[in-house]
Amino acid sequence: MLPAAALAHTRLAAAAAQATNWPAVLVFAAFVVVTLGITRWAASRTHTTSDFYAAGGGITGFQNGLAIAGDYMSAASFLGISAQIFADGYDGLIYSTGFLVGWPIILFLLAERFRNLGRYTFADVASFRFAQTPVRLFAAFSTMSVVLFYLIAQMVGAGQLIKLLFGLPYEFAVVIVGVLMTLYVMFGGMIATTWVQIIKAVLLLGCATVMAIAVLASFNFSPDALFAKAVEVKTGLAAGEGAPAGDAAARGQSIMAPGNFIKDPISAISFGMALIFGTAGLPHILMRFITVPDAKAARKSVLWATGWIGYFYLLTFIIGFGAIVMVATNPAFADPAGGLRGGGNMAAIHLANAIGGDLFLGFVSAVAFATILAVVAGLTLAGASAVSHDIYASVMRKGEAGSDEELRVSRYTVLVLAAVAILLGIVFEAQNVAFMVSLAFALAASGNFPVLLLSILWSGCTTRGIVWGGTIGVLVALVLTMLSPGVMVAAFGFEQAIFPYTSPTIFSMPLAFLTIWLVSKLDRSGRAAIDRSGYVAQRVRSETGIGSGAAAQH
């Protein structure tokens, strides 16, 4: 696979380096300076593992709602969805709706219970009444799988963005992102990550609002006129490529109907399942419910986050169609090969240039970079906590590791994760970032979500059921993902994929649920009796919060 990846990278890197956009660089530099100042401030308040992992539980519901929105509205949302709509039209809407619909599940089933049961990580909740070692090992494996796929998307988006703005080689751009994310997480922990995410959410919502208003204003605030113009542009582009008039018209109209991106019903259902149920299994999102003082604040967090996220995804649809009209017809945004300058994920960035020139481009680019850094920081923190808290402190040291010792392991893990993220970001340069995130969602929906739901709500669940079901779900999703067209064909250059569908979730998630249920039902071990008898105590704490940790004062 490595030669194929190298060939793909060489082909993509052949485009000429872009001239440096100095207004964009200055705005970008200002953001970095401000956020590094926040990190220094947060470092002075990060003394314990509770501060590092959960900001001491002292974040308010409103603040956490904004931070969740900042964590969730990733490069996939801003760059990837708009790029998918720019390329395929209507089909990109599956991202907007899928990413949003998962939040009611979190609100009604998980947020309050997770806050009452959790300490720092997803594994704390999943292993609450089960044998610690096997469940925490599974949780760490699942968390790292989700985090790494998610990190790929953020690194690719950031690398392409900095390459476009600074004229730097893509590899250097990815390294810059890796270094900055290391500084934020290693020294500031969850406190710095939270405030970077809040600032990013405010900037991104404001930026997307201005872009959507500017696009609609060009069409007298008529979405119908915008869509009609987009169809006209796509028809003209098809005709310019030599398509007959009838075929060109059909290709233009196709952007207003499904089928350009997801070709078959199985892929559509599976893809939707991944986005909806994967949201409730993302470890870096679940960690945010531990940062608030109580279950009431956790519910408020979800309500605020759902509102901000839903509003934002409405805007991405306008931005994507605006890019079709304003970017696709402008040769200044095209590279010598006929594609978008800077790569296919840069449609929203070029739209900012078309709307407001270099200065607005600089602002939007800095916001996009803030988007990526905020998400990367949250992901890195989730990955580091899985290694230091779940594996090192809880499994290897049996809960006897000191706070300073655990923090030291966390920071070493951050360094390793940064190096791995940089490497994977280089290998997967060609991928649409929204698609790469959807693969992470598939893993979360196939492993974390079934484990979390059944461990909290089913009294008959056992350690063996959790470990076997969760592991099988993640492994099947991972293997099918690696054999899918998105990886075998798009990333590694094979002519045909072994697994023909876009997403594995329709197969892997039901298999995980079935395995957990079947193994738990057949489990007659002494441990199984302990697991089942612990359900009542777990239920009381999950519903009332009696016994859960109190918030720290900052």
Coordinates of C-alpha atoms in Angstrom, one line a residue:
M1 CA 0.0 0.0 0.0
L2 CA 2.9 2.4 0.7
P3 CA 4.0 2.6 -3.0
A4 CA 0.5 3.4 -4.0
A5 CA 0.2 6.1 -1.4
A6 CA 3.5 7.6 -2.5
L7 CA 2.4 7.7 -6.1
A8 CA -0.9 9.3 -5.2
H9 CA 0.9 11.9 -3.1
T10 CA 3.4 12.7 -5.8
R11 CA 0.6 13.2 -8.3
L12 CA -1.4 15.5 -6.0
A13 CA 1.7 17.5 -4.9
A14 CA 2.6 18.3 -8.5
A15 CA 0.5 21.5 -8.5
A16 CA 2.5 24.7 -8.2
A17 CA 2.9 26.3 -4.9
Q18 CA 0.6 29.3 -4.3
A19 CA 1.7 32.8 -3.6
T20 CA 1.5 33.8 0.0
N21 CA -1.7 35.7 1.0
W22 CA -0.4 38.2 3.5
P23 CA -3.7 39.6 4.8
A24 CA -4.7 35.9 5.5
V25 CA -1.4 35.3 7.2
L26 CA -1.7 38.3 9.5
V27 CA -5.2 37.3 10.7
F28 CA -4.1 33.7 11.1
A29 CA -1.1 34.8 13.1
A30 CA -3.3 37.0 15.4
F31 CA -5.5 34.0 16.1
V32 CA -2.5 31.8 17.0
V33 CA -1.1 34.4 19.3
V34 CA -4.4 34.8 21.1
T35 CA -5.0 31.1 21.5
L36 CA -1.4 30.5 22.7
G37 CA -2.1 33.2 25.3
I38 CA -5.2 31.3 26.4
T39 CA -3.1 28.1 26.7
R40 CA -0.6 29.9 28.9
W41 CA -3.4 31.2 31.1
A42 CA -5.0 27.7 31.3
A43 CA -1.6 26.0 32.1
S44 CA -1.4 28.0 35.3
R45 CA -4.8 26.6 36.3
T46 CA -4.2 23.0 35.3
H47 CA -2.8 21.2 38.4
T48 CA -4.6 17.9 38.7
T49 CA -5.9 15.2 36.4
S50 CA -9.4 16.5 36.9
D51 CA -8.3 19.9 35.5
F52 CA -6.4 18.3 32.6
Y53 CA -9.2 15.9 31.5
A54 CA -12.4 17.7 32.6
A55 CA -11.6 21.3 33.4
G56 CA -12.4 20.4 37.0
G57 CA -16.1 20.1 36.1
G58 CA -16.4 23.9 36.3
I59 CA -17.7 24.8 32.8
T60 CA -21.3 26.2 32.7
G61 CA -24.0 24.7 30.5
F62 CA -24.0 27.6 28.1
Q63 CA -20.2 27.6 27.8
N64 CA -20.1 23.9 27.3
G65 CA -22.8 24.1 24.7
L66 CA -20.7 26.5 22.7
A67 CA -17.6 24.4 23.3
I68 CA -19.4 21.2 22.1
A69 CA -20.5 23.1 19.0
G70 CA -16.9 24.2 18.5
D71 CA -15.7 20.7 18.9
Y72 CA -18.3 19.2 16.6
M73 CA -18.4 21.8 13.8
S74 CA -15.1 20.4 12.4
A75 CA -13.2 20.8 9.1
A76 CA -15.6 18.2 7.8
S77 CA -18.5 20.5 8.5
F78 CA -17.1 23.8 7.2
L79 CA -14.8 22.6 4.4
G80 CA -15.9 19.1 3.7
I81 CA -19.7 19.5 3.5
S82 CA -19.5 22.6 1.4
A83 CA -17.0 20.9 -0.9
Q84 CA -19.3 17.8 -1.2
I85 CA -22.2 20.1 -2.1
F86 CA -20.0 22.0 -4.5
A87 CA -19.1 18.7 -6.2
D88 CA -22.4 16.7 -6.0
G89 CA -25.1 19.2 -4.9
Y90 CA -28.1 17.7 -3.1
D91 CA -26.3 14.6 -1.9
G92 CA -24.1 16.7 0.4
L93 CA -27.2 17.3 2.5
I94 CA -26.9 13.8 3.9
Y95 CA -24.0 15.1 6.0
S96 CA -25.9 18.1 7.3
T97 CA -28.9 16.2 8.4
G98 CA -27.0 13.1 9.6
F99 CA -24.6 15.1 11.7
L100 CA -27.5 16.9 13.4
V101 CA -30.0 14.1 13.9
G102 CA -27.8 12.3 16.4
W103 CA -28.1 15.0 19.0
P104 CA -31.7 14.1 20.3
I105 CA -30.3 10.6 21.0
I106 CA -27.6 12.2 23.2
L107 CA -30.1 14.5 24.9
F108 CA -32.7 12.0 25.8
L109 CA -30.6 8.9 26.4
L110 CA -27.0 9.7 27.3
A111 CA -26.1 13.2 28.4
E112 CA -27.5 13.2 31.9
R113 CA -26.5 9.6 32.6
F114 CA -23.0 10.1 31.2
R115 CA -22.4 13.1 33.5
N116 CA -23.7 11.2 36.6
L117 CA -21.7 8.0 35.9
G118 CA -18.5 9.4 34.4
R119 CA -15.3 10.7 35.8
Y120 CA -13.1 11.6 32.9
T121 CA -13.6 9.3 29.9
F122 CA -16.0 7.1 27.9
A123 CA -14.4 4.1 29.6
D124 CA -15.3 5.3 33.1
V125 CA -19.0 5.0 32.1
A126 CA -18.7 1.8 30.0
S127 CA -16.8 0.0 32.8
F128 CA -18.9 1.3 35.7
R129 CA -20.3 -2.1 36.9
F130 CA -18.1 -4.4 34.9
A131 CA -14.6 -5.9 35.2
Q132 CA -12.2 -2.9 34.7
T133 CA -9.3 -4.3 32.7
P134 CA -11.1 -5.9 29.7
V135 CA -13.6 -3.1 29.3
R136 CA -11.1 -0.4 29.6
L137 CA -8.8 -2.1 27.1
F138 CA -11.6 -2.3 24.6
A139 CA -12.6 1.3 25.2
A140 CA -9.1 2.5 24.7
F141 CA -8.8 0.5 21.4
S142 CA -12.1 1.8 20.2
T143 CA -11.3 5.4 21.2
M144 CA -8.0 5.4 19.5
S145 CA -9.5 4.0 16.3
V146 CA -12.1 6.7 16.2
V147 CA -9.7 9.5 17.1
L148 CA -7.1 8.5 14.5
F149 CA -9.6 8.5 11.6
Y150 CA -11.1 11.8 12.8
L151 CA -7.6 13.3 13.1
I152 CA -6.8 12.4 9.5
A153 CA -9.6 14.6 8.3
Q154 CA -8.6 17.6 10.4
M155 CA -4.9 17.3 9.4
V156 CA -5.8 17.0 5.7
G157 CA -8.0 20.1 5.9
A158 CA -5.4 22.1 7.8
G159 CA -2.6 21.1 5.5
Q160 CA -4.5 22.1 2.4
L161 CA -5.5 25.4 3.9
I162 CA -2.1 26.5 5.0
K163 CA -0.6 25.3 1.7
L164 CA -3.1 27.5 -0.1
L165 CA -2.5 30.6 2.1
F166 CA 1.2 30.4 2.8
G167 CA 2.5 28.8 -0.4
L168 CA 4.2 26.2 1.8
P169 CA 4.5 22.5 0.8
Y170 CA 1.7 20.4 2.1
E171 CA 4.0 18.4 4.4
F172 CA 5.2 21.5 6.1
A173 CA 1.7 22.7 6.6
V174 CA 0.7 19.4 8.3
V175 CA 3.7 19.6 10.6
I176 CA 2.7 23.2 11.7
V177 CA -0.7 22.0 12.7
G178 CA 0.8 19.0 14.6
V179 CA 3.1 21.3 16.6
L180 CA 0.3 23.8 17.5
M181 CA -2.1 21.1 18.6
T182 CA 0.7 19.6 20.8
L183 CA 1.2 23.0 22.6
Y184 CA -2.5 23.5 23.2
V185 CA -3.2 20.1 24.7
M186 CA 0.1 19.3 26.4
F187 CA 0.1 22.5 28.5
G188 CA -3.5 23.7 28.6
G189 CA -5.5 20.5 28.9
M190 CA -9.3 20.7 28.8
I191 CA -9.4 24.3 30.1
A192 CA -7.4 25.7 27.2
T193 CA -9.2 23.3 24.8
T194 CA -12.6 24.5 26.0
W195 CA -11.9 28.2 25.5
V196 CA -10.3 27.6 22.1
Q197 CA -13.4 25.7 21.1
I198 CA -15.7 28.5 22.4
I199 CA -13.8 31.2 20.5
K200 CA -13.8 29.1 17.4
A201 CA -17.5 28.4 17.6
V202 CA -18.4 32.1 17.9
L203 CA -16.0 33.0 15.0
L204 CA -17.3 30.2 12.8
L205 CA -21.0 30.9 13.3
G206 CA -20.4 34.6 12.6
C207 CA -18.3 33.9 9.5
A208 CA -20.7 31.4 8.1
T209 CA -23.6 33.7 8.7
V210 CA -21.9 36.5 6.8
M211 CA -21.1 34.2 3.9
A212 CA -24.6 32.8 3.6
I213 CA -26.2 36.3 3.7
A214 CA -23.7 37.6 1.1
V215 CA -24.6 34.6 -1.2
L216 CA -28.4 35.0 -0.8
A217 CA -28.1 38.8 -1.2
S218 CA -26.8 38.2 -4.7
F219 CA -30.1 36.5 -5.5
N220 CA -32.5 38.9 -3.7
F221 CA -32.6 36.3 -0.8
S222 CA -34.3 33.8 -3.1
P223 CA -33.0 30.2 -2.5
D224 CA -34.9 29.1 -5.7
A225 CA -32.9 31.6 -7.7
L226 CA -29.7 30.4 -6.2
F227 CA -30.4 26.8 -7.0
A228 CA -31.6 27.6 -10.5
K229 CA -28.3 29.4 -11.2
A230 CA -26.3 26.5 -9.8
V231 CA -28.1 24.1 -12.2
E232 CA -27.3 26.5 -15.0
V233 CA -23.6 26.6 -14.1
K234 CA -23.3 22.8 -13.8
T235 CA -25.1 22.5 -17.2
G236 CA -22.7 25.0 -18.7
L237 CA -19.6 23.2 -17.3
A238 CA -20.8 19.8 -18.6
A239 CA -21.4 21.4 -22.1
G240 CA -17.9 22.9 -21.9
E241 CA -16.5 19.4 -21.4
G242 CA -18.1 18.3 -24.6
A243 CA -21.3 16.6 -23.3
P244 CA -24.3 16.6 -25.7
A245 CA -27.0 19.2 -24.9
G246 CA -29.3 16.6 -23.4
D247 CA -26.6 15.0 -21.2
A248 CA -25.3 18.4 -20.1
A249 CA -28.9 19.4 -19.0
A250 CA -29.3 16.1 -17.1
R251 CA -26.0 16.5 -15.3
G252 CA -27.0 20.1 -14.4
Q253 CA -30.3 19.0 -13.0
S254 CA -28.7 16.0 -11.1
I255 CA -27.3 18.3 -8.4
M256 CA -30.9 18.8 -7.2
A257 CA -31.5 15.1 -6.7
P258 CA -29.8 12.2 -4.9
G259 CA -27.4 9.8 -6.6
N260 CA -24.2 11.8 -7.4
F261 CA -22.4 10.8 -4.2
I262 CA -24.2 7.8 -2.8
K263 CA -25.3 5.4 -5.5
D264 CA -27.4 2.8 -3.8
P265 CA -30.0 2.5 -1.0
I266 CA -27.8 0.3 1.2
S267 CA -25.0 2.8 1.2
A268 CA -27.4 5.6 1.9
I269 CA -29.0 3.9 4.9
S270 CA -25.6 2.7 6.2
F271 CA -24.1 6.1 5.8
G272 CA -27.0 7.8 7.6
M273 CA -26.8 5.3 10.5
A274 CA -23.1 6.1 10.9
L275 CA -23.7 9.8 11.1
I276 CA -26.7 9.6 13.4
F277 CA -25.6 6.9 15.9
G278 CA -21.9 7.7 15.6
T279 CA -22.4 11.1 17.1
A280 CA -23.5 9.4 20.4
G281 CA -20.3 7.4 20.4
L282 CA -17.6 10.0 19.8
P283 CA -15.2 10.0 22.7
H284 CA -14.1 13.6 22.4
I285 CA -17.8 14.8 22.4
L286 CA -18.7 12.5 25.3
M287 CA -15.8 13.8 27.4
R288 CA -17.4 17.3 27.3
F289 CA -20.3 16.1 29.5
I290 CA -17.8 15.6 32.4
T291 CA -16.7 19.2 32.3
V292 CA -20.0 20.6 33.7
P293 CA -21.0 20.6 37.4
D294 CA -24.1 18.5 37.2
A295 CA -26.7 16.6 35.0
K296 CA -28.9 19.7 34.6
A297 CA -25.9 21.6 33.1
A298 CA -25.2 18.6 30.8
R299 CA -28.8 18.8 29.5
K300 CA -28.4 22.5 28.9
S301 CA -25.2 21.8 27.1
V302 CA -26.9 19.6 24.6
L303 CA -29.8 22.0 24.0
W304 CA -27.5 24.9 23.3
A305 CA -25.2 22.8 21.2
T306 CA -28.1 21.4 19.1
G307 CA -29.3 24.9 18.4
W308 CA -25.9 26.2 17.2
I309 CA -25.1 23.1 15.2
G310 CA -28.5 23.0 13.5
Y311 CA -28.2 26.6 12.5
F312 CA -24.7 26.1 11.2
Y313 CA -25.6 23.2 9.0
L314 CA -28.4 25.2 7.3
L315 CA -25.7 27.7 6.4
T316 CA -23.4 25.1 4.9
F317 CA -26.0 24.2 2.3
I318 CA -26.2 27.8 1.1
I319 CA -22.4 28.1 1.2
G320 CA -22.0 25.0 -1.0
F321 CA -24.4 26.1 -3.6
G322 CA -22.9 29.6 -3.5
A323 CA -19.5 28.1 -4.3
I324 CA -21.0 26.4 -7.4
V325 CA -22.2 29.8 -8.7
M326 CA -19.3 32.0 -7.6
V327 CA -16.3 29.7 -7.6
A328 CA -16.8 27.1 -10.3
T329 CA -17.2 29.8 -13.0
N330 CA -14.1 31.8 -12.0
P331 CA -10.9 30.6 -13.6
A332 CA -8.9 32.4 -10.9
F333 CA -9.8 29.7 -8.5
A334 CA -8.8 26.8 -10.8
D335 CA -5.4 25.0 -10.9
P336 CA -3.7 24.1 -14.1
A337 CA -5.3 20.6 -14.1
G338 CA -8.8 22.1 -14.0
G339 CA -9.5 21.4 -10.3
L340 CA -9.9 23.8 -7.4
R341 CA -6.7 25.6 -6.4
G342 CA -5.5 24.1 -3.1
G343 CA -7.6 21.0 -3.5
G344 CA -11.2 19.9 -3.5
N345 CA -11.8 20.9 0.1
M346 CA -11.2 24.6 -0.5
A347 CA -14.5 25.5 -2.1
A348 CA -15.7 27.6 1.0
I349 CA -12.3 29.3 1.2
H350 CA -12.4 30.4 -2.4
L351 CA -16.0 31.6 -1.9
A352 CA -14.8 33.9 0.9
N353 CA -12.4 35.4 -1.6
A354 CA -15.1 35.8 -4.2
I355 CA -17.3 37.6 -1.6
G356 CA -14.9 39.8 0.2
G357 CA -11.5 39.7 -1.4
D358 CA -8.2 39.0 0.4
L359 CA -9.1 40.5 3.7
F360 CA -12.2 38.4 4.1
L361 CA -10.4 35.4 2.8
G362 CA -7.8 35.9 5.5
F363 CA -10.5 36.1 8.2
V364 CA -12.4 33.0 6.9
S365 CA -9.1 31.1 6.6
A366 CA -8.2 31.9 10.1
V367 CA -11.6 30.8 11.3
A368 CA -11.3 27.6 9.3
F369 CA -7.9 27.0 10.9
A370 CA -9.3 27.7 14.3
T371 CA -12.0 25.1 13.5
I372 CA -9.4 22.5 12.8
L373 CA -7.2 23.3 15.8
A374 CA -10.2 23.2 18.2
V375 CA -11.3 19.8 17.0
V376 CA -7.8 18.4 16.9
A377 CA -7.2 19.6 20.5
G378 CA -10.3 17.8 21.6
L379 CA -9.4 14.6 19.7
T380 CA -5.9 14.6 21.0
L381 CA -7.1 15.0 24.6
A382 CA -9.5 12.1 24.2
G383 CA -6.7 9.9 22.8
A384 CA -4.3 10.9 25.5
S385 CA -6.8 10.2 28.2
A386 CA -7.5 6.8 26.8
V387 CA -3.8 5.8 27.1
S388 CA -2.9 7.5 30.3
H389 CA -6.2 7.2 32.3
D390 CA -7.7 4.0 30.9
I391 CA -4.7 1.9 30.1
Y392 CA -1.8 3.2 32.3
A393 CA -3.5 4.4 35.4
S394 CA -6.5 2.0 35.6
V395 CA -5.1 -1.2 34.0
M396 CA -1.3 -1.1 34.4
R397 CA -1.1 0.7 37.7
K398 CA -4.5 -0.6 39.1
G399 CA -5.6 2.9 40.1
E400 CA -2.4 3.6 42.1
A401 CA -0.8 6.1 39.8
G402 CA -0.4 9.6 41.2
S403 CA -1.8 12.6 39.6
D404 CA 1.6 13.9 38.4
E405 CA 2.5 10.5 37.1
E406 CA -0.7 10.2 35.1
L407 CA -0.3 13.8 33.7
R408 CA 3.2 13.0 32.6
V409 CA 2.0 9.9 30.6
S410 CA -0.8 12.0 29.1
R411 CA 1.7 14.6 27.8
Y412 CA 4.0 11.9 26.4
T413 CA 1.0 10.4 24.6
V414 CA 0.1 13.8 23.1
L415 CA 3.6 13.8 21.5
V416 CA 3.1 10.4 20.0
L417 CA -0.4 11.2 18.7
A418 CA 0.9 14.3 17.1
A419 CA 3.6 12.4 15.2
V420 CA 1.0 9.7 14.1
A421 CA -1.5 12.4 13.0
I422 CA 1.2 14.2 10.9
L423 CA 2.1 10.9 9.2
L424 CA -1.5 10.0 8.4
G425 CA -2.4 13.5 7.3
I426 CA 0.4 13.2 4.6
V427 CA -0.7 9.7 3.4
F428 CA -4.4 10.6 3.1
E429 CA -3.9 14.0 1.4
A430 CA -6.3 13.2 -1.4
Q431 CA -9.4 12.5 0.7
N432 CA -12.5 14.6 1.1
V433 CA -12.4 15.5 4.8
A434 CA -16.1 15.0 5.4
F435 CA -15.8 11.5 4.0
M436 CA -12.9 10.7 6.3
V437 CA -14.9 11.9 9.3
S438 CA -17.8 9.7 8.3
L439 CA -15.5 6.7 8.6
A440 CA -14.7 7.7 12.2
F441 CA -18.5 8.0 12.8
A442 CA -18.9 4.4 11.5
L443 CA -16.4 3.1 14.0
A444 CA -18.1 5.0 16.9
A445 CA -21.6 3.8 15.8
S446 CA -20.3 0.2 15.6
G447 CA -18.4 0.0 18.9
N448 CA -18.9 2.8 21.4
F449 CA -22.6 3.4 20.9
P450 CA -23.8 -0.2 21.4
V451 CA -21.6 -0.6 24.4
L452 CA -22.6 2.7 26.0
L453 CA -26.3 2.2 25.4
L454 CA -26.6 -1.4 26.6
S455 CA -24.2 -1.0 29.6
I456 CA -26.4 1.9 30.9
L457 CA -29.9 0.7 30.0
W458 CA -29.8 -3.1 30.1
S459 CA -29.6 -4.9 33.4
G460 CA -28.6 -8.2 31.7
C461 CA -25.5 -6.8 30.1
T462 CA -22.2 -8.5 31.2
T463 CA -18.5 -7.9 30.9
R464 CA -18.0 -10.6 28.3
G465 CA -20.9 -9.3 26.2
I466 CA -19.5 -5.7 26.2
V467 CA -16.0 -6.7 25.3
W468 CA -16.9 -9.3 22.6
G469 CA -19.7 -7.2 21.1
G470 CA -17.9 -3.9 21.1
T471 CA -14.6 -5.4 19.8
I472 CA -16.4 -7.3 17.0
G473 CA -18.3 -4.2 16.0
V474 CA -15.2 -2.0 15.8
L475 CA -13.1 -4.6 14.0
V476 CA -15.8 -5.4 11.4
A477 CA -16.3 -1.7 10.8
L478 CA -12.5 -1.1 10.6
V479 CA -11.9 -4.0 8.2
L480 CA -14.8 -3.1 5.9
T481 CA -13.8 0.5 5.9
M482 CA -10.3 -0.4 4.8
L483 CA -11.8 -2.5 2.1
S484 CA -14.3 0.1 0.9
P485 CA -13.9 2.4 -2.2
G486 CA -13.1 5.4 0.0
V487 CA -9.9 3.8 1.1
M488 CA -8.9 1.2 -1.4
V489 CA -9.7 3.2 -4.5
A490 CA -9.5 6.8 -3.5
A491 CA -6.6 6.6 -1.0
F492 CA -4.5 3.7 -2.3
G493 CA -5.3 3.7 -6.0
F494 CA -6.7 0.2 -6.5
E495 CA -9.1 -0.2 -9.4
Q496 CA -11.9 -1.9 -7.4
A497 CA -12.8 -2.2 -3.8
I498 CA -13.5 -5.6 -2.1
F499 CA -16.3 -4.1 0.0
P500 CA -18.6 -2.3 -2.5
Y501 CA -20.5 0.1 -0.1
T502 CA -19.7 3.5 1.1
S503 CA -20.2 2.8 4.8
P504 CA -20.1 -0.5 6.9
T505 CA -22.5 0.6 9.6
I506 CA -25.6 -1.2 8.4
F507 CA -23.6 -4.5 8.9
S508 CA -21.3 -3.8 11.8
M509 CA -23.6 -1.9 14.3
P510 CA -26.4 -4.6 14.3
L511 CA -23.7 -7.2 14.6
A512 CA -22.3 -5.5 17.7
F513 CA -25.8 -5.2 19.4
L514 CA -26.5 -8.9 18.5
T515 CA -23.2 -10.1 19.9
I516 CA -23.5 -8.1 23.2
W517 CA -27.0 -9.5 23.7
L518 CA -26.2 -13.1 22.8
V519 CA -22.9 -13.4 24.7
S520 CA -24.5 -11.7 27.8
K521 CA -27.5 -14.1 27.6
L522 CA -25.2 -17.1 27.4
D523 CA -22.8 -15.9 30.1
R524 CA -23.1 -17.9 33.3
S525 CA -19.8 -16.9 34.9
G526 CA -19.4 -15.6 38.4
R527 CA -18.4 -12.2 36.9
A528 CA -21.7 -12.1 35.0
A529 CA -23.6 -12.4 38.3
I530 CA -21.7 -9.5 39.7
D531 CA -22.3 -7.4 36.6
R532 CA -26.1 -8.0 36.7
S533 CA -26.4 -7.4 40.4
G534 CA -24.6 -4.0 40.0
Y535 CA -27.3 -2.6 37.7
V536 CA -29.6 -1.2 40.4
A537 CA -26.8 0.9 42.0
Q538 CA -25.8 2.1 38.5
R539 CA -29.3 3.0 37.7
V540 CA -29.8 5.0 40.9
R541 CA -26.6 7.0 40.3
S542 CA -27.3 7.5 36.6
E543 CA -30.7 9.0 37.3
T544 CA -30.0 10.9 40.5
G545 CA -26.3 11.8 40.4
I546 CA -25.9 10.6 44.0
G547 CA -22.2 9.8 44.4
S548 CA -20.9 11.7 41.3
G549 CA -18.1 14.1 41.5
A550 CA -18.5 17.8 42.4
A551 CA -17.2 20.6 40.2
A552 CA -13.9 22.4 41.0
Q553 CA -13.8 26.2 41.3
H554 CA -11.6 28.0 38.8

